[in-house]
């Protein structure tokens, strides 16, 4: 028995799709660093950091509404 009622196949599909943006951004940022395009790499990682911070605030807002 798992922690949720979610079926394994559905969980695998969601997690696989959810990983695509992170893998893509890591690839783009890594390529930029590898080709010495440090400004572009910094911009890519800064944008992702900003999106992550916004996501944390949204998560907290939703979590607080459910309490």
XYZ file of N, CA, C and O in Angstrom:
268
model
N 0.844 -1.185 0.000
C 0.000 0.000 0.000
C 0.880 1.234 0.000
O 1.837 1.318 0.740
N 0.522 2.186 -0.844
C 1.292 3.418 -0.947
C 0.765 4.494 -0.016
O -0.124 4.273 0.791
N 1.321 5.669 -0.147
C 0.902 6.794 0.682
C -0.372 7.455 0.168
O -1.026 8.183 0.901
N -0.712 7.220 -1.100
C -1.917 7.813 -1.681
C -2.715 6.729 -2.398
O -2.266 5.596 -2.553
N -3.893 7.106 -2.843
C -4.741 6.182 -3.603
C -4.411 6.212 -5.093
O -5.070 5.555 -5.895
N -3.392 6.964 -5.472
C -3.032 7.131 -6.871
C -2.455 5.832 -7.435
O -1.642 5.173 -6.800
N -2.891 5.484 -8.627
C -2.371 4.292 -9.304
C -0.925 4.533 -9.745
O -0.537 5.648 -10.079
N -0.126 3.478 -9.759
C 1.284 3.588 -10.098
C 1.486 4.156 -11.498
O 2.315 5.049 -11.698
N 0.730 3.688 -12.476
C 0.873 4.171 -13.844
C 0.600 5.655 -13.963
O 1.322 6.381 -14.658
N -0.429 6.121 -13.278
C -0.772 7.548 -13.295
C 0.340 8.361 -12.636
O 0.750 9.400 -13.144
N 0.849 7.871 -11.505
C 1.937 8.552 -10.808
C 3.178 8.632 -11.692
O 3.828 9.669 -11.758
N 3.515 7.556 -12.367
C 4.674 7.545 -13.250
C 4.505 8.538 -14.399
O 5.449 9.230 -14.769
N 3.308 8.608 -14.943
C 3.047 9.551 -16.041
C 3.201 10.991 -15.559
O 3.866 11.804 -16.221
N 2.624 11.309 -14.426
C 2.714 12.679 -13.896
C 4.160 13.042 -13.584
O 4.628 14.120 -13.958
N 4.873 12.174 -12.898
C 6.245 12.505 -12.526
C 7.157 12.585 -13.750
O 8.065 13.415 -13.785
N 6.910 11.758 -14.743
C 7.730 11.819 -15.957
C 7.511 13.134 -16.698
O 8.466 13.792 -17.116
N 6.265 13.528 -16.841
C 5.945 14.783 -17.522
C 6.450 15.975 -16.709
O 6.989 16.931 -17.269
N 6.323 15.912 -15.397
C 6.746 17.014 -14.543
C 8.258 17.215 -14.552
O 8.742 18.324 -14.296
N 9.007 16.192 -14.857
C 10.473 16.305 -14.880
C 10.995 16.941 -16.165
O 12.124 17.427 -16.191
N 10.206 16.949 -17.218
C 10.669 17.468 -18.507
C 11.166 18.917 -18.415
O 12.247 19.217 -18.930
N 10.438 19.843 -17.763
C 10.963 21.216 -17.683
C 12.312 21.304 -16.970
O 13.207 22.021 -17.417
N 12.473 20.578 -15.872
C 13.732 20.626 -15.131
C 14.880 20.062 -15.956
O 15.984 20.624 -15.964
N 14.636 18.984 -16.640
C 15.683 18.385 -17.477
C 16.039 19.334 -18.615
O 17.223 19.526 -18.932
N 15.038 19.943 -19.218
C 15.279 20.873 -20.320
C 16.090 22.077 -19.860
O 17.077 22.457 -20.501
N 15.699 22.662 -18.751
C 16.404 23.835 -18.240
C 17.825 23.475 -17.828
O 18.765 24.233 -18.075
N 18.005 22.331 -17.200
C 19.356 21.901 -16.824
C 20.224 21.709 -18.058
O 21.408 22.069 -18.054
N 19.649 21.162 -19.099
C 20.389 20.958 -20.340
C 20.761 22.292 -20.979
O 21.907 22.491 -21.408
N 19.809 23.214 -21.042
C 20.077 24.525 -21.633
C 21.136 25.271 -20.818
O 22.095 25.813 -21.373
N 20.966 25.281 -19.499
C 21.931 25.965 -18.638
C 23.306 25.324 -18.695
O 24.329 26.014 -18.760
N 23.346 23.998 -18.685
C 24.626 23.298 -18.772
C 25.330 23.544 -20.090
O 26.549 23.729 -20.139
N 24.565 23.563 -21.160
C 25.140 23.851 -22.474
C 25.696 25.275 -22.517
O 26.780 25.515 -23.063
N 24.952 26.211 -21.933
C 25.416 27.600 -21.912
C 26.726 27.717 -21.137
O 27.650 28.413 -21.565
N 26.827 27.030 -20.019
C 28.073 27.055 -19.249
C 29.192 26.369 -20.038
O 30.310 26.861 -20.094
N 28.875 25.253 -20.660
C 29.873 24.518 -21.436
C 30.408 25.287 -22.622
O 31.555 25.096 -23.026
N 29.589 26.144 -23.181
C 30.026 26.949 -24.330
C 30.434 28.360 -23.901
O 30.558 29.250 -24.730
N 30.634 28.528 -22.606
C 31.108 29.778 -22.004
C 30.180 30.966 -22.237
O 30.616 32.105 -22.329
N 28.886 30.703 -22.294
C 27.882 31.769 -22.395
C 27.321 32.000 -20.986
O 26.176 31.681 -20.684
N 28.182 32.542 -20.141
C 27.865 32.642 -18.722
C 26.704 33.587 -18.430
O 25.917 33.330 -17.524
N 26.583 34.650 -19.179
C 25.475 35.584 -18.970
C 24.147 34.906 -19.259
O 23.197 35.013 -18.473
N 24.091 34.180 -20.363
C 22.861 33.467 -20.711
C 22.545 32.407 -19.660
O 21.391 32.259 -19.242
N 23.558 31.692 -19.198
C 23.353 30.666 -18.169
C 22.819 31.297 -16.889
O 21.889 30.767 -16.266
N 23.378 32.437 -16.500
C 22.915 33.121 -15.292
C 21.466 33.565 -15.441
O 20.672 33.450 -14.500
N 21.108 34.054 -16.620
C 19.725 34.476 -16.870
C 18.782 33.285 -16.779
O 17.725 33.358 -16.141
N 19.164 32.172 -17.393
C 18.327 30.962 -17.356
C 18.102 30.522 -15.915
O 16.969 30.280 -15.490
N 19.177 30.439 -15.149
C 19.038 29.974 -13.765
C 18.306 30.986 -12.894
O 17.552 30.607 -11.998
N 18.467 32.288 -13.165
C 17.743 33.312 -12.412
C 16.244 33.236 -12.678
O 15.428 33.369 -11.750
N 15.872 33.017 -13.936
C 14.451 32.881 -14.279
C 13.855 31.663 -13.581
O 12.754 31.729 -13.018
N 14.578 30.563 -13.594
C 14.083 29.351 -12.939
C 13.976 29.553 -11.431
O 13.016 29.103 -10.795
N 14.935 30.239 -10.841
C 14.871 30.534 -9.410
C 13.642 31.391 -9.101
O 12.929 31.124 -8.129
N 13.379 32.379 -9.929
C 12.205 33.236 -9.727
C 10.915 32.427 -9.830
O 10.008 32.582 -9.007
N 10.843 31.542 -10.807
C 9.657 30.694 -10.958
C 9.494 29.780 -9.750
O 8.379 29.575 -9.245
N 10.590 29.245 -9.254
C 10.528 28.361 -8.085
C 10.045 29.116 -6.848
O 9.221 28.605 -6.079
N 10.532 30.332 -6.664
C 10.108 31.136 -5.514
C 8.619 31.461 -5.611
O 7.886 31.362 -4.623
N 8.159 31.820 -6.789
C 6.726 32.072 -6.992
C 5.928 30.803 -6.685
O 4.876 30.855 -6.041
N 6.435 29.669 -7.120
C 5.769 28.394 -6.846
C 5.656 28.104 -5.362
O 4.634 27.597 -4.894
N 6.692 28.445 -4.597
C 6.648 28.251 -3.141
C 5.551 29.109 -2.528
O 4.782 28.639 -1.677
N 5.465 30.368 -2.949
C 4.421 31.241 -2.408
C 3.025 30.749 -2.772
O 2.117 30.771 -1.937
N 2.851 30.289 -3.988
C 1.550 29.753 -4.403
C 1.212 28.508 -3.583
O 0.084 28.348 -3.112
N 2.192 27.635 -3.406
C 1.974 26.417 -2.606
C 1.561 26.771 -1.180
O 0.624 26.192 -0.638
N 2.267 27.725 -0.583
C 1.933 28.122 0.790
C 0.528 28.712 0.874
O -0.207 28.457 1.832
N 0.164 29.509 -0.121
C -1.171 30.116 -0.123
C -2.243 29.033 -0.215
O -3.220 29.062 0.523
N -2.045 28.078 -1.106
C -3.017 26.990 -1.271
C -3.062 26.136 -0.013
O -4.134 25.749 0.457
N -1.900 25.840 0.560
C -1.845 25.010 1.763
C -2.539 25.685 2.930
O -3.230 25.031 3.712
N -2.358 26.991 3.074
C -2.988 27.716 4.172
C -4.504 27.779 4.006
O -5.230 27.804 4.978
N -4.995 27.788 2.776
C -6.444 27.815 2.529
C -7.075 26.485 2.907
O -8.239 26.437 3.291
N -6.321 25.412 2.805
C -6.862 24.085 3.089
C -6.840 23.715 4.570
O -7.329 22.678 4.955
N -6.265 24.570 5.399
C -6.200 24.265 6.831
C -7.423 24.716 7.566
O -8.212 25.455 7.233
